[in-house]
């Protein structure tokens, strides 16, 4: 067998590095979007799935796709923990993306509370994916608390602004020996490719696809961007030289 | 007894530490006389973070000429924050006794409407009947009477509602922090109170007596509810009473200021317009807001408060609601009956309706219509922990 380039999270291996969000379009469109995206993971807001409605989103997710319930709606660690447990009871598996927000306007994550929830849930056997500000110290604490990956935000959620936090995410990629999944703010495939070239392990995107004119075509475009970025990362890009770079070397002048 | 000024409080009413009333008034005073040009409207539409001045510009008569451009921006924000989701809820009127005197309302104390109050068994039947339509988000309403609908009566109704619904909102008389704690404990998640009018003079005219006469106490309601631990709060003004631009402006600034002080809370804006009703004073000369202006107001609020839910009631016609949900509104009611005890058909003591509704669609019909226009009905978006 050749060495496949798998993404490993918990006890699962994934070929796809594209995690699809589900919250902003009709459940009926999910199946086609997953196929176009080639995704093997999809996030679901448990607060949306916790319904008796026949159109429950969980009924639309193909069996071979791993559901990652998220804790959106939680405002502190305690609520996130309870939502995660409820998700497991409902048969959503062991994965959980922790989202804790104390601000209804910008929906920015609360790193401190997320750390508390990560520690408790990792201890209960969850595969914990904490959504957080790209803060190196906190990322280390998340790792030590048992996180399966780090999910730093690229820019404010839903903004499609791309890698506004690029330098900080790069530091986390360089320093933390866990998959780094870039989440929030990735609006177009070029931004996804950029993050992957930088060494991100995967991309999570929702709004960029959900708000596109053609959801399936955009899902496919993201897949190609992510695959391209990953290949470029593995290929180890050559040096990028500025146009008109001076070929003479001050070192050569000195030593010769 | 009565209070002389609407800025006064009745004995026993909580007076909290807040300067938001003054802030709202100041914000309006600073912008109310500015002259708006088309270029201002375009600049405000292009702004990423809108100041209060931008809000006023988007509400102005001048902006009406740029309704299409406003709609584009509003739609983009609506999609960014809510996708194509439309939350569904339904109100349950459990009592229509009222001690207030609002000149425009069918429930007011002087009105000759038939009064009723459901007992717990009847409430259970009503709620069961409603939940069978698929609704998971309920709004419990009473007329404003502490005598006939004491806190414990409302709290018990919330406990019953917990058996059938995921989300419970209450739209009852404004209460003190301690009473809100009782309702929260009983399972209520959201408190909605409409200010009716944000202009104290207009408010004074329409609310001659009863506890509701205190503009000040009513204004503080959302803060008291949040102090008691509620998840979120709803704001509203009744369009048709005051000047619509002033009302919409102050409504949005009020919500914005409360959000700054309580950033973790969820925010909802309701946009009710005056409807014909039996029992109101029909000699009144309302500031009727036409469809176009009303739509513009909704767009301006969506652009200014992109994160807030906007609710349209069945006072509005089906076609208007179908259009509005695509550009601004995110929550609508379905299977609505504003009278008391009609749903289960078994209540002994049925009471008259508060106002006449226009959109009489069932939950199922509403869902079908939403899907037809590419929107997704959502029954629950909340975990009751």
PDB file of C-alpha atoms in Angstrom, chain B residues 74-242:
ATOM      1  CA  UNK B  74     -29.797  43.943   3.780  1.00  0.00           C
ATOM      2  CA  UNK B  75     -30.139  40.671   1.939  1.00  0.00           C
ATOM      3  CA  UNK B  76     -26.385  40.051   1.995  1.00  0.00           C
ATOM      4  CA  UNK B  77     -26.309  40.639   5.752  1.00  0.00           C
ATOM      5  CA  UNK B  78     -29.371  38.514   6.317  1.00  0.00           C
ATOM      6  CA  UNK B  79     -27.740  35.632   4.445  1.00  0.00           C
ATOM      7  CA  UNK B  80     -24.420  36.084   6.200  1.00  0.00           C
ATOM      8  CA  UNK B  81     -25.920  35.900   9.666  1.00  0.00           C
ATOM      9  CA  UNK B  82     -28.940  33.653   9.180  1.00  0.00           C
ATOM     10  CA  UNK B  83     -28.515  31.903   5.832  1.00  0.00           C
ATOM     11  CA  UNK B  84     -31.942  31.265   4.362  1.00  0.00           C
ATOM     12  CA  UNK B  85     -33.375  30.128   7.691  1.00  0.00           C
ATOM     13  CA  UNK B  86     -36.723  31.384   8.921  1.00  0.00           C
ATOM     14  CA  UNK B  87     -37.627  30.523  12.513  1.00  0.00           C
ATOM     15  CA  UNK B  88     -41.234  29.697  13.230  1.00  0.00           C
ATOM     16  CA  UNK B  89     -43.068  30.338  16.452  1.00  0.00           C
ATOM     17  CA  UNK B  90     -46.612  30.666  17.617  1.00  0.00           C
ATOM     18  CA  UNK B  91     -48.211  32.809  20.298  1.00  0.00           C
ATOM     19  CA  UNK B  92     -50.602  31.462  22.929  1.00  0.00           C
ATOM     20  CA  UNK B  93     -52.912  33.961  24.573  1.00  0.00           C
ATOM     21  CA  UNK B  94     -53.777  32.591  28.002  1.00  0.00           C
ATOM     22  CA  UNK B  95     -55.646  35.579  29.428  1.00  0.00           C
ATOM     23  CA  UNK B  96     -56.920  38.892  28.155  1.00  0.00           C
ATOM     24  CA  UNK B  97     -57.721  40.722  31.397  1.00  0.00           C
ATOM     25  CA  UNK B  98     -56.016  44.076  31.374  1.00  0.00           C
ATOM     26  CA  UNK B  99     -55.701  46.985  33.789  1.00  0.00           C
ATOM     27  CA  UNK B 100     -54.234  49.430  31.327  1.00  0.00           C
ATOM     28  CA  UNK B 101     -55.874  51.961  29.123  1.00  0.00           C
ATOM     29  CA  UNK B 102     -53.929  51.992  25.861  1.00  0.00           C
ATOM     30  CA  UNK B 103     -56.224  53.844  23.510  1.00  0.00           C
ATOM     31  CA  UNK B 104     -55.290  51.700  20.493  1.00  0.00           C
ATOM     32  CA  UNK B 105     -55.735  48.258  22.032  1.00  0.00           C
ATOM     33  CA  UNK B 106     -58.630  45.807  21.999  1.00  0.00           C
ATOM     34  CA  UNK B 107     -57.681  44.378  25.385  1.00  0.00           C
ATOM     35  CA  UNK B 108     -57.753  47.691  27.269  1.00  0.00           C
ATOM     36  CA  UNK B 109     -59.611  47.853  30.542  1.00  0.00           C
ATOM     37  CA  UNK B 110     -62.496  49.990  29.294  1.00  0.00           C
ATOM     38  CA  UNK B 111     -63.177  47.835  26.263  1.00  0.00           C
ATOM     39  CA  UNK B 112     -66.343  45.717  26.223  1.00  0.00           C
ATOM     40  CA  UNK B 113     -64.623  42.616  24.857  1.00  0.00           C
ATOM     41  CA  UNK B 114     -65.290  39.222  26.351  1.00  0.00           C
ATOM     42  CA  UNK B 115     -62.721  38.501  29.074  1.00  0.00           C
ATOM     43  CA  UNK B 116     -61.257  35.105  29.703  1.00  0.00           C
ATOM     44  CA  UNK B 117     -58.444  33.393  31.500  1.00  0.00           C
ATOM     45  CA  UNK B 118     -57.502  29.792  30.897  1.00  0.00           C
ATOM     46  CA  UNK B 119     -57.015  27.456  33.833  1.00  0.00           C
ATOM     47  CA  UNK B 120     -53.991  25.160  33.906  1.00  0.00           C
ATOM     48  CA  UNK B 121     -55.838  22.245  32.415  1.00  0.00           C
ATOM     49  CA  UNK B 122     -57.009  24.404  29.530  1.00  0.00           C
ATOM     50  CA  UNK B 123     -53.521  25.789  29.023  1.00  0.00           C
ATOM     51  CA  UNK B 124     -52.199  22.266  28.829  1.00  0.00           C
ATOM     52  CA  UNK B 125     -54.789  21.399  26.171  1.00  0.00           C
ATOM     53  CA  UNK B 126     -54.059  24.539  24.160  1.00  0.00           C
ATOM     54  CA  UNK B 127     -50.339  23.907  24.257  1.00  0.00           C
ATOM     55  CA  UNK B 128     -50.743  20.279  23.338  1.00  0.00           C
ATOM     56  CA  UNK B 129     -52.919  21.253  20.387  1.00  0.00           C
ATOM     57  CA  UNK B 130     -50.357  23.815  19.263  1.00  0.00           C
ATOM     58  CA  UNK B 131     -47.389  21.478  19.615  1.00  0.00           C
ATOM     59  CA  UNK B 132     -49.188  18.966  17.423  1.00  0.00           C
ATOM     60  CA  UNK B 133     -48.891  21.432  14.545  1.00  0.00           C
ATOM     61  CA  UNK B 134     -45.109  20.988  14.789  1.00  0.00           C
ATOM     62  CA  UNK B 135     -44.394  24.292  16.514  1.00  0.00           C
ATOM     63  CA  UNK B 136     -41.507  24.058  19.040  1.00  0.00           C
ATOM     64  CA  UNK B 137     -41.138  27.734  19.952  1.00  0.00           C
ATOM     65  CA  UNK B 138     -44.013  29.246  21.892  1.00  0.00           C
ATOM     66  CA  UNK B 139     -44.726  32.773  23.017  1.00  0.00           C
ATOM     67  CA  UNK B 140     -46.982  33.035  26.075  1.00  0.00           C
ATOM     68  CA  UNK B 141     -49.073  36.193  26.200  1.00  0.00           C
ATOM     69  CA  UNK B 142     -51.454  37.749  28.667  1.00  0.00           C
ATOM     70  CA  UNK B 143     -53.161  41.078  28.961  1.00  0.00           C
ATOM     71  CA  UNK B 144     -51.412  43.280  31.485  1.00  0.00           C
ATOM     72  CA  UNK B 145     -53.105  42.422  34.743  1.00  0.00           C
ATOM     73  CA  UNK B 146     -51.102  41.406  37.777  1.00  0.00           C
ATOM     74  CA  UNK B 147     -54.389  40.695  39.544  1.00  0.00           C
ATOM     75  CA  UNK B 148     -55.786  38.211  37.027  1.00  0.00           C
ATOM     76  CA  UNK B 149     -52.436  36.940  35.689  1.00  0.00           C
ATOM     77  CA  UNK B 150     -50.066  36.964  38.677  1.00  0.00           C
ATOM     78  CA  UNK B 151     -46.452  35.877  38.199  1.00  0.00           C
ATOM     79  CA  UNK B 152     -47.152  32.442  39.635  1.00  0.00           C
ATOM     80  CA  UNK B 153     -49.899  31.886  37.038  1.00  0.00           C
ATOM     81  CA  UNK B 154     -47.488  32.775  34.238  1.00  0.00           C
ATOM     82  CA  UNK B 155     -44.725  30.684  35.821  1.00  0.00           C
ATOM     83  CA  UNK B 156     -46.979  27.628  35.995  1.00  0.00           C
ATOM     84  CA  UNK B 157     -47.882  28.183  32.333  1.00  0.00           C
ATOM     85  CA  UNK B 158     -44.162  28.129  31.524  1.00  0.00           C
ATOM     86  CA  UNK B 159     -43.766  24.864  33.415  1.00  0.00           C
ATOM     87  CA  UNK B 160     -46.588  23.383  31.349  1.00  0.00           C
ATOM     88  CA  UNK B 161     -45.035  24.774  28.158  1.00  0.00           C
ATOM     89  CA  UNK B 162     -41.749  23.027  28.966  1.00  0.00           C
ATOM     90  CA  UNK B 163     -43.523  19.717  28.407  1.00  0.00           C
ATOM     91  CA  UNK B 164     -44.308  20.607  24.796  1.00  0.00           C
ATOM     92  CA  UNK B 165     -41.834  23.192  23.480  1.00  0.00           C
ATOM     93  CA  UNK B 166     -38.084  23.738  23.088  1.00  0.00           C
ATOM     94  CA  UNK B 167     -38.176  27.516  23.428  1.00  0.00           C
ATOM     95  CA  UNK B 168     -40.443  29.595  25.639  1.00  0.00           C
ATOM     96  CA  UNK B 169     -40.921  33.308  25.314  1.00  0.00           C
ATOM     97  CA  UNK B 170     -43.138  35.454  27.518  1.00  0.00           C
ATOM     98  CA  UNK B 171     -44.822  38.645  26.460  1.00  0.00           C
ATOM     99  CA  UNK B 172     -46.612  39.803  29.587  1.00  0.00           C
ATOM    100  CA  UNK B 173     -46.610  42.933  31.732  1.00  0.00           C
ATOM    101  CA  UNK B 174     -43.146  44.296  32.631  1.00  0.00           C
ATOM    102  CA  UNK B 175     -42.007  42.799  35.919  1.00  0.00           C
ATOM    103  CA  UNK B 176     -39.394  43.309  38.601  1.00  0.00           C
ATOM    104  CA  UNK B 177     -36.092  41.437  38.583  1.00  0.00           C
ATOM    105  CA  UNK B 178     -37.203  39.038  41.321  1.00  0.00           C
ATOM    106  CA  UNK B 179     -40.355  38.123  39.381  1.00  0.00           C
ATOM    107  CA  UNK B 180     -38.346  37.575  36.215  1.00  0.00           C
ATOM    108  CA  UNK B 181     -36.141  35.209  38.190  1.00  0.00           C
ATOM    109  CA  UNK B 182     -39.251  33.203  39.039  1.00  0.00           C
ATOM    110  CA  UNK B 183     -40.225  33.012  35.352  1.00  0.00           C
ATOM    111  CA  UNK B 184     -36.698  32.063  34.310  1.00  0.00           C
ATOM    112  CA  UNK B 185     -36.644  29.351  36.945  1.00  0.00           C
ATOM    113  CA  UNK B 186     -39.974  28.088  35.583  1.00  0.00           C
ATOM    114  CA  UNK B 187     -38.454  27.624  32.141  1.00  0.00           C
ATOM    115  CA  UNK B 188     -38.972  30.857  30.250  1.00  0.00           C
ATOM    116  CA  UNK B 189     -36.050  31.757  27.976  1.00  0.00           C
ATOM    117  CA  UNK B 190     -36.938  35.079  26.365  1.00  0.00           C
ATOM    118  CA  UNK B 191     -38.785  38.209  27.430  1.00  0.00           C
ATOM    119  CA  UNK B 192     -40.429  40.518  24.934  1.00  0.00           C
ATOM    120  CA  UNK B 193     -41.955  43.843  25.809  1.00  0.00           C
ATOM    121  CA  UNK B 194     -42.865  46.485  23.276  1.00  0.00           C
ATOM    122  CA  UNK B 195     -42.248  50.065  24.234  1.00  0.00           C
ATOM    123  CA  UNK B 196     -45.183  50.972  21.935  1.00  0.00           C
ATOM    124  CA  UNK B 197     -43.786  54.485  21.524  1.00  0.00           C
ATOM    125  CA  UNK B 198     -40.285  55.770  22.231  1.00  0.00           C
ATOM    126  CA  UNK B 199     -41.481  59.367  22.252  1.00  0.00           C
ATOM    127  CA  UNK B 200     -42.532  60.282  25.813  1.00  0.00           C
ATOM    128  CA  UNK B 201     -45.228  62.716  24.637  1.00  0.00           C
ATOM    129  CA  UNK B 202     -46.787  60.214  22.282  1.00  0.00           C
ATOM    130  CA  UNK B 203     -46.489  57.605  25.009  1.00  0.00           C
ATOM    131  CA  UNK B 204     -48.187  59.936  27.471  1.00  0.00           C
ATOM    132  CA  UNK B 205     -51.138  60.508  25.147  1.00  0.00           C
ATOM    133  CA  UNK B 206     -51.801  56.838  24.438  1.00  0.00           C
ATOM    134  CA  UNK B 207     -51.287  55.541  27.989  1.00  0.00           C
ATOM    135  CA  UNK B 208     -53.391  57.707  30.331  1.00  0.00           C
ATOM    136  CA  UNK B 209     -53.480  55.340  33.332  1.00  0.00           C
ATOM    137  CA  UNK B 210     -52.541  51.906  34.626  1.00  0.00           C
ATOM    138  CA  UNK B 211     -49.041  50.623  35.414  1.00  0.00           C
ATOM    139  CA  UNK B 212     -48.185  50.859  31.768  1.00  0.00           C
ATOM    140  CA  UNK B 213     -48.249  54.622  32.112  1.00  0.00           C
ATOM    141  CA  UNK B 214     -44.666  54.455  33.401  1.00  0.00           C
ATOM    142  CA  UNK B 215     -42.607  54.915  30.246  1.00  0.00           C
ATOM    143  CA  UNK B 216     -39.482  54.711  32.382  1.00  0.00           C
ATOM    144  CA  UNK B 217     -40.251  51.330  33.975  1.00  0.00           C
ATOM    145  CA  UNK B 218     -41.264  49.848  30.642  1.00  0.00           C
ATOM    146  CA  UNK B 219     -38.078  51.112  29.019  1.00  0.00           C
ATOM    147  CA  UNK B 220     -35.918  49.301  31.600  1.00  0.00           C
ATOM    148  CA  UNK B 221     -37.697  45.983  31.087  1.00  0.00           C
ATOM    149  CA  UNK B 222     -35.139  44.252  28.889  1.00  0.00           C
ATOM    150  CA  UNK B 223     -32.372  45.127  31.317  1.00  0.00           C
ATOM    151  CA  UNK B 224     -34.335  43.769  34.271  1.00  0.00           C
ATOM    152  CA  UNK B 225     -34.959  40.529  32.384  1.00  0.00           C
ATOM    153  CA  UNK B 226     -31.270  40.170  31.534  1.00  0.00           C
ATOM    154  CA  UNK B 227     -30.335  40.930  35.132  1.00  0.00           C
ATOM    155  CA  UNK B 228     -32.576  38.011  36.082  1.00  0.00           C
ATOM    156  CA  UNK B 229     -30.643  35.703  33.746  1.00  0.00           C
ATOM    157  CA  UNK B 230     -32.872  35.532  30.682  1.00  0.00           C
ATOM    158  CA  UNK B 231     -31.233  34.260  27.485  1.00  0.00           C
ATOM    159  CA  UNK B 232     -32.506  37.017  25.324  1.00  0.00           C
ATOM    160  CA  UNK B 233     -34.866  39.917  25.002  1.00  0.00           C
ATOM    161  CA  UNK B 234     -37.217  41.333  22.412  1.00  0.00           C
ATOM    162  CA  UNK B 235     -37.847  44.985  21.608  1.00  0.00           C
ATOM    163  CA  UNK B 236     -40.656  46.588  19.672  1.00  0.00           C
ATOM    164  CA  UNK B 237     -42.528  49.751  18.969  1.00  0.00           C
ATOM    165  CA  UNK B 238     -46.042  49.869  17.602  1.00  0.00           C
ATOM    166  CA  UNK B 239     -45.778  51.553  14.219  1.00  0.00           C
ATOM    167  CA  UNK B 240     -48.685  53.873  13.731  1.00  0.00           C
ATOM    168  CA  UNK B 241     -48.433  55.720  17.031  1.00  0.00           C
ATOM    169  CA  UNK B 242     -45.397  58.004  16.818  1.00  0.00           C
TER     170      UNK B 242
END
